[in-house]
Amino acid sequence: MPEGHTLHRLARLHQRRFAGEAVRVSSPQGRFTDAALIDGRVFRRASAWGKHLFHHYAGKRGGDGPIVHVHLGLYGTFTEKTTPMPEPRGQVRMRIIGADYGTDLRGPTACEVIDEAQVAAILDRLGPDPLRDDADPEAAWVRISKSRRAIGALLMDQSVLAGVGNVYRSELLFRHGVDPYRHGRDIGHDE
């Protein structure tokens, strides 16, 4: 499963490619039934929190509009091409076409249109994202320091720390010489 850094990279890429443009959005496979709600709208910005990607679109009369929430899950991937895009091949859930670039999304766990309240509900169940400037590491520390669960499991718990996956968890614990089965409450603040 892609870890948080992959979603942040995609958010930055989509921001560069599409921000400020009215984009064409479709669902060649037909499973993203709300594509028509987004098609032709201005792509305002892209953001990421943990393993969640958000595409923010302008409303019909300006201002904030719908948001596309993407969670890649185990198999999701974006592929990018310059325009004009070739005919879609395979199971393309969502296709975005801008002036110079297009991207196809295949195999995500989630690809849905949501509003700000639904974004807030997703973020409420996630811990701080260490890749965001507004992350509060103390929130994660409070949860870890009170837990009898293994630190390896706590680092993978998205409600404790958003975006960490098995690769970063393993590498982090190995480099710091921390046993992944050690209880969170036995980890010192400096560690």
mmCIF file of C-alpha atoms in Angstrom:
data_model
loop_
_atom_site.group_PDB
_atom_site.id
_atom_site.type_symbol
_atom_site.label_atom_id
_atom_site.label_comp_id
_atom_site.label_asym_id
_atom_site.label_seq_id
_atom_site.Cartn_x
_atom_site.Cartn_y
_atom_site.Cartn_z
ATOM 1 C CA MET A 1 0.000 0.000 0.000
ATOM 2 C CA PRO A 2 1.406 3.425 -0.866
ATOM 3 C CA GLU A 3 2.504 5.321 2.219
ATOM 4 C CA GLY A 4 1.849 8.970 2.988
ATOM 5 C CA HIS A 5 4.825 10.373 1.103
ATOM 6 C CA THR A 6 3.390 8.948 -2.139
ATOM 7 C CA LEU A 7 0.093 10.786 -1.604
ATOM 8 C CA HIS A 8 1.898 14.038 -0.811
ATOM 9 C CA ARG A 9 3.943 13.649 -3.997
ATOM 10 C CA LEU A 10 0.753 13.051 -5.998
ATOM 11 C CA ALA A 11 -0.930 16.086 -4.407
ATOM 12 C CA ARG A 12 2.033 18.299 -5.382
ATOM 13 C CA LEU A 13 2.078 16.848 -8.908
ATOM 14 C CA HIS A 14 -1.674 17.273 -9.433
ATOM 15 C CA GLN A 15 -1.427 20.798 -8.042
ATOM 16 C CA ARG A 16 1.239 21.665 -10.631
ATOM 17 C CA ARG A 17 -0.562 19.941 -13.488
ATOM 18 C CA PHE A 18 -4.169 21.007 -12.971
ATOM 19 C CA ALA A 19 -4.569 23.898 -10.492
ATOM 20 C CA GLY A 20 -6.523 26.799 -11.952
ATOM 21 C CA GLU A 21 -7.714 24.828 -14.986
ATOM 22 C CA ALA A 22 -11.170 23.684 -15.938
ATOM 23 C CA VAL A 23 -10.570 19.946 -16.342
ATOM 24 C CA ARG A 24 -12.425 17.143 -18.047
ATOM 25 C CA VAL A 25 -13.279 14.321 -15.646
ATOM 26 C CA SER A 26 -14.728 10.998 -16.701
ATOM 27 C CA SER A 27 -15.003 7.402 -15.566
ATOM 28 C CA PRO A 28 -14.215 5.168 -18.538
ATOM 29 C CA GLN A 29 -15.095 2.006 -16.575
ATOM 30 C CA GLY A 30 -18.271 3.661 -15.222
ATOM 31 C CA ARG A 31 -17.684 2.954 -11.505
ATOM 32 C CA PHE A 32 -17.051 6.595 -10.545
ATOM 33 C CA THR A 33 -20.642 7.600 -11.140
ATOM 34 C CA ASP A 34 -20.173 11.149 -9.826
ATOM 35 C CA ALA A 35 -17.599 12.075 -12.482
ATOM 36 C CA ALA A 36 -20.237 14.185 -14.239
ATOM 37 C CA LEU A 37 -20.542 16.363 -11.105
ATOM 38 C CA ILE A 38 -16.867 17.331 -11.473
ATOM 39 C CA ASP A 39 -16.476 17.439 -15.248
ATOM 40 C CA GLY A 40 -15.696 20.936 -16.530
ATOM 41 C CA ARG A 41 -15.058 22.462 -13.095
ATOM 42 C CA VAL A 42 -11.927 24.362 -12.138
ATOM 43 C CA PHE A 43 -9.434 22.246 -10.222
ATOM 44 C CA ARG A 44 -8.614 24.535 -7.287
ATOM 45 C CA ARG A 45 -6.082 22.523 -5.333
ATOM 46 C CA ALA A 46 -4.891 19.113 -4.224
ATOM 47 C CA SER A 47 -4.056 18.130 -0.662
ATOM 48 C CA ALA A 48 -3.058 15.011 1.236
ATOM 49 C CA TRP A 49 -3.429 13.778 4.787
ATOM 50 C CA GLY A 50 -1.807 10.455 5.538
ATOM 51 C CA LYS A 51 -2.889 8.003 2.867
ATOM 52 C CA HIS A 52 -5.809 10.170 1.691
ATOM 53 C CA LEU A 53 -5.708 12.440 -1.372
ATOM 54 C CA PHE A 54 -8.208 15.259 -1.882
ATOM 55 C CA HIS A 55 -8.926 17.145 -5.118
ATOM 56 C CA HIS A 56 -10.761 20.395 -4.388
ATOM 57 C CA TYR A 57 -12.915 21.861 -7.170
ATOM 58 C CA ALA A 58 -14.599 25.219 -7.596
ATOM 59 C CA GLY A 59 -18.318 25.540 -7.062
ATOM 60 C CA LYS A 60 -20.601 26.357 -9.978
ATOM 61 C CA ARG A 61 -20.750 30.003 -8.875
ATOM 62 C CA GLY A 62 -17.161 30.165 -7.658
ATOM 63 C CA GLY A 63 -16.114 29.478 -4.097
ATOM 64 C CA ASP A 64 -15.655 25.990 -2.723
ATOM 65 C CA GLY A 65 -17.279 23.114 -4.532
ATOM 66 C CA PRO A 66 -17.131 19.340 -4.440
ATOM 67 C CA ILE A 67 -14.072 17.406 -3.320
ATOM 68 C CA VAL A 68 -12.874 14.120 -4.756
ATOM 69 C CA HIS A 69 -11.490 11.808 -2.069
ATOM 70 C CA VAL A 70 -9.068 9.107 -3.209
ATOM 71 C CA HIS A 71 -7.584 6.311 -1.117
ATOM 72 C CA LEU A 72 -5.313 4.147 -3.232
ATOM 73 C CA GLY A 73 -5.515 1.086 -0.990
ATOM 74 C CA LEU A 74 -3.326 -1.839 -2.044
ATOM 75 C CA TYR A 75 -3.717 -1.600 -5.803
ATOM 76 C CA GLY A 76 -4.564 1.989 -6.677
ATOM 77 C CA THR A 77 -2.293 3.937 -8.986
ATOM 78 C CA PHE A 78 -2.250 7.094 -11.080
ATOM 79 C CA THR A 79 -0.581 7.120 -14.484
ATOM 80 C CA GLU A 80 0.143 10.364 -16.275
ATOM 81 C CA LYS A 81 0.431 11.258 -19.950
ATOM 82 C CA THR A 82 0.679 14.442 -21.958
ATOM 83 C CA THR A 83 -2.365 15.523 -23.919
ATOM 84 C CA PRO A 84 -3.893 14.458 -26.145
ATOM 85 C CA MET A 85 -4.487 11.334 -24.072
ATOM 86 C CA PRO A 86 -4.784 7.989 -25.852
ATOM 87 C CA GLU A 87 -8.001 6.016 -25.500
ATOM 88 C CA PRO A 88 -8.265 4.510 -22.011
ATOM 89 C CA ARG A 89 -7.081 0.937 -21.616
ATOM 90 C CA GLY A 90 -8.042 -1.361 -18.792
ATOM 91 C CA GLN A 91 -10.114 -0.446 -15.782
ATOM 92 C CA VAL A 92 -9.780 3.339 -15.503
ATOM 93 C CA ARG A 93 -11.899 4.516 -12.566
ATOM 94 C CA MET A 94 -11.279 8.232 -13.047
ATOM 95 C CA ARG A 95 -9.645 10.171 -15.866
ATOM 96 C CA ILE A 96 -8.666 13.832 -15.491
ATOM 97 C CA ILE A 97 -7.614 15.792 -18.564
ATOM 98 C CA GLY A 98 -6.162 19.282 -18.363
ATOM 99 C CA ALA A 99 -4.601 21.493 -21.013
ATOM 100 C CA ASP A 100 -1.196 19.778 -21.117
ATOM 101 C CA TYR A 101 -1.503 16.644 -18.977
ATOM 102 C CA GLY A 102 -3.950 13.943 -18.098
ATOM 103 C CA THR A 103 -3.970 11.225 -15.473
ATOM 104 C CA ASP A 104 -5.774 7.908 -15.116
ATOM 105 C CA LEU A 105 -6.680 6.387 -11.752
ATOM 106 C CA ARG A 106 -6.936 2.607 -11.569
ATOM 107 C CA GLY A 107 -7.811 0.278 -8.691
ATOM 108 C CA PRO A 108 -8.375 2.637 -5.738
ATOM 109 C CA THR A 109 -10.130 1.586 -2.560
ATOM 110 C CA ALA A 110 -12.024 4.892 -2.573
ATOM 111 C CA CYS A 111 -12.824 7.405 -5.303
ATOM 112 C CA GLU A 112 -15.805 9.475 -4.255
ATOM 113 C CA VAL A 113 -17.217 12.981 -4.269
ATOM 114 C CA ILE A 114 -17.548 14.391 -0.757
ATOM 115 C CA ASP A 115 -18.074 17.748 0.940
ATOM 116 C CA GLU A 116 -16.130 19.629 3.635
ATOM 117 C CA ALA A 117 -18.066 17.947 6.461
ATOM 118 C CA GLN A 118 -17.134 14.525 5.110
ATOM 119 C CA VAL A 119 -13.486 15.596 4.765
ATOM 120 C CA ALA A 120 -13.589 16.698 8.402
ATOM 121 C CA ALA A 121 -15.033 13.307 9.408
ATOM 122 C CA ILE A 122 -12.162 11.515 7.628
ATOM 123 C CA LEU A 123 -9.555 13.766 9.245
ATOM 124 C CA ASP A 124 -11.171 13.361 12.690
ATOM 125 C CA ARG A 125 -10.411 9.654 12.653
ATOM 126 C CA LEU A 126 -6.773 10.153 11.607
ATOM 127 C CA GLY A 127 -3.786 11.045 13.726
ATOM 128 C CA PRO A 128 -1.335 13.794 12.812
ATOM 129 C CA ASP A 129 0.421 13.504 9.453
ATOM 130 C CA PRO A 130 4.155 14.003 10.093
ATOM 131 C CA LEU A 131 4.643 15.310 6.539
ATOM 132 C CA ARG A 132 2.288 18.246 7.056
ATOM 133 C CA ASP A 133 3.518 21.567 8.421
ATOM 134 C CA ASP A 134 0.480 21.746 10.706
ATOM 135 C CA ALA A 135 1.107 18.332 12.307
ATOM 136 C CA ASP A 136 1.005 18.163 16.097
ATOM 137 C CA PRO A 137 3.466 15.415 17.119
ATOM 138 C CA GLU A 138 2.362 15.679 20.737
ATOM 139 C CA ALA A 139 -1.055 14.248 19.799
ATOM 140 C CA ALA A 140 0.645 11.048 18.588
ATOM 141 C CA TRP A 141 2.992 11.001 21.579
ATOM 142 C CA VAL A 142 0.101 11.192 24.060
ATOM 143 C CA ARG A 143 -1.553 8.149 22.470
ATOM 144 C CA ILE A 144 1.707 6.185 22.239
ATOM 145 C CA SER A 145 2.885 6.964 25.776
ATOM 146 C CA LYS A 146 -0.352 5.697 27.338
ATOM 147 C CA SER A 147 -0.671 2.502 25.318
ATOM 148 C CA ARG A 148 0.160 -1.083 26.198
ATOM 149 C CA ARG A 149 0.119 -1.938 22.494
ATOM 150 C CA ALA A 150 3.364 -2.673 20.672
ATOM 151 C CA ILE A 151 5.048 0.368 19.137
ATOM 152 C CA GLY A 152 5.144 -1.430 15.768
ATOM 153 C CA ALA A 153 1.350 -1.719 15.805
ATOM 154 C CA LEU A 154 0.893 1.829 17.089
ATOM 155 C CA LEU A 155 2.949 3.278 14.239
ATOM 156 C CA MET A 156 0.725 1.458 11.735
ATOM 157 C CA ASP A 157 -2.471 2.689 13.406
ATOM 158 C CA GLN A 158 -3.621 5.584 11.209
ATOM 159 C CA SER A 159 -5.555 7.087 14.127
ATOM 160 C CA VAL A 160 -2.255 7.484 15.991
ATOM 161 C CA LEU A 161 -0.023 8.645 13.125
ATOM 162 C CA ALA A 162 -1.389 9.105 9.602
ATOM 163 C CA GLY A 163 0.531 7.940 6.558
ATOM 164 C CA VAL A 164 3.015 5.509 8.082
ATOM 165 C CA GLY A 165 3.068 2.092 6.465
ATOM 166 C CA ASN A 166 5.060 -1.070 6.943
ATOM 167 C CA VAL A 167 8.170 0.145 5.102
ATOM 168 C CA TYR A 168 8.592 3.324 7.136
ATOM 169 C CA ARG A 169 7.604 1.623 10.381
ATOM 170 C CA SER A 170 10.187 -1.116 9.912
ATOM 171 C CA GLU A 171 12.953 1.229 8.792
ATOM 172 C CA LEU A 172 12.294 3.729 11.572
ATOM 173 C CA LEU A 173 12.329 1.141 14.339
ATOM 174 C CA PHE A 174 15.391 -0.620 12.910
ATOM 175 C CA ARG A 175 17.437 2.568 12.570
ATOM 176 C CA HIS A 176 16.643 3.581 16.136
ATOM 177 C CA GLY A 177 17.149 0.088 17.562
ATOM 178 C CA VAL A 178 13.632 -0.092 18.968
ATOM 179 C CA ASP A 179 12.007 -3.516 19.323
ATOM 180 C CA PRO A 180 8.682 -3.373 17.410
ATOM 181 C CA TYR A 181 7.047 -5.423 20.204
ATOM 182 C CA ARG A 182 7.981 -2.943 22.931
ATOM 183 C CA HIS A 183 4.940 -1.320 24.524
ATOM 184 C CA GLY A 184 4.219 2.262 23.589
ATOM 185 C CA ARG A 185 4.198 3.305 27.248
ATOM 186 C CA ASP A 186 7.800 2.023 27.526
ATOM 187 C CA ILE A 187 9.040 4.368 24.772
ATOM 188 C CA GLY A 188 10.722 7.530 26.062
ATOM 189 C CA HIS A 189 9.755 10.959 24.728
ATOM 190 C CA ASP A 190 13.235 11.481 23.248
ATOM 191 C CA GLU A 191 12.992 8.184 21.386
#
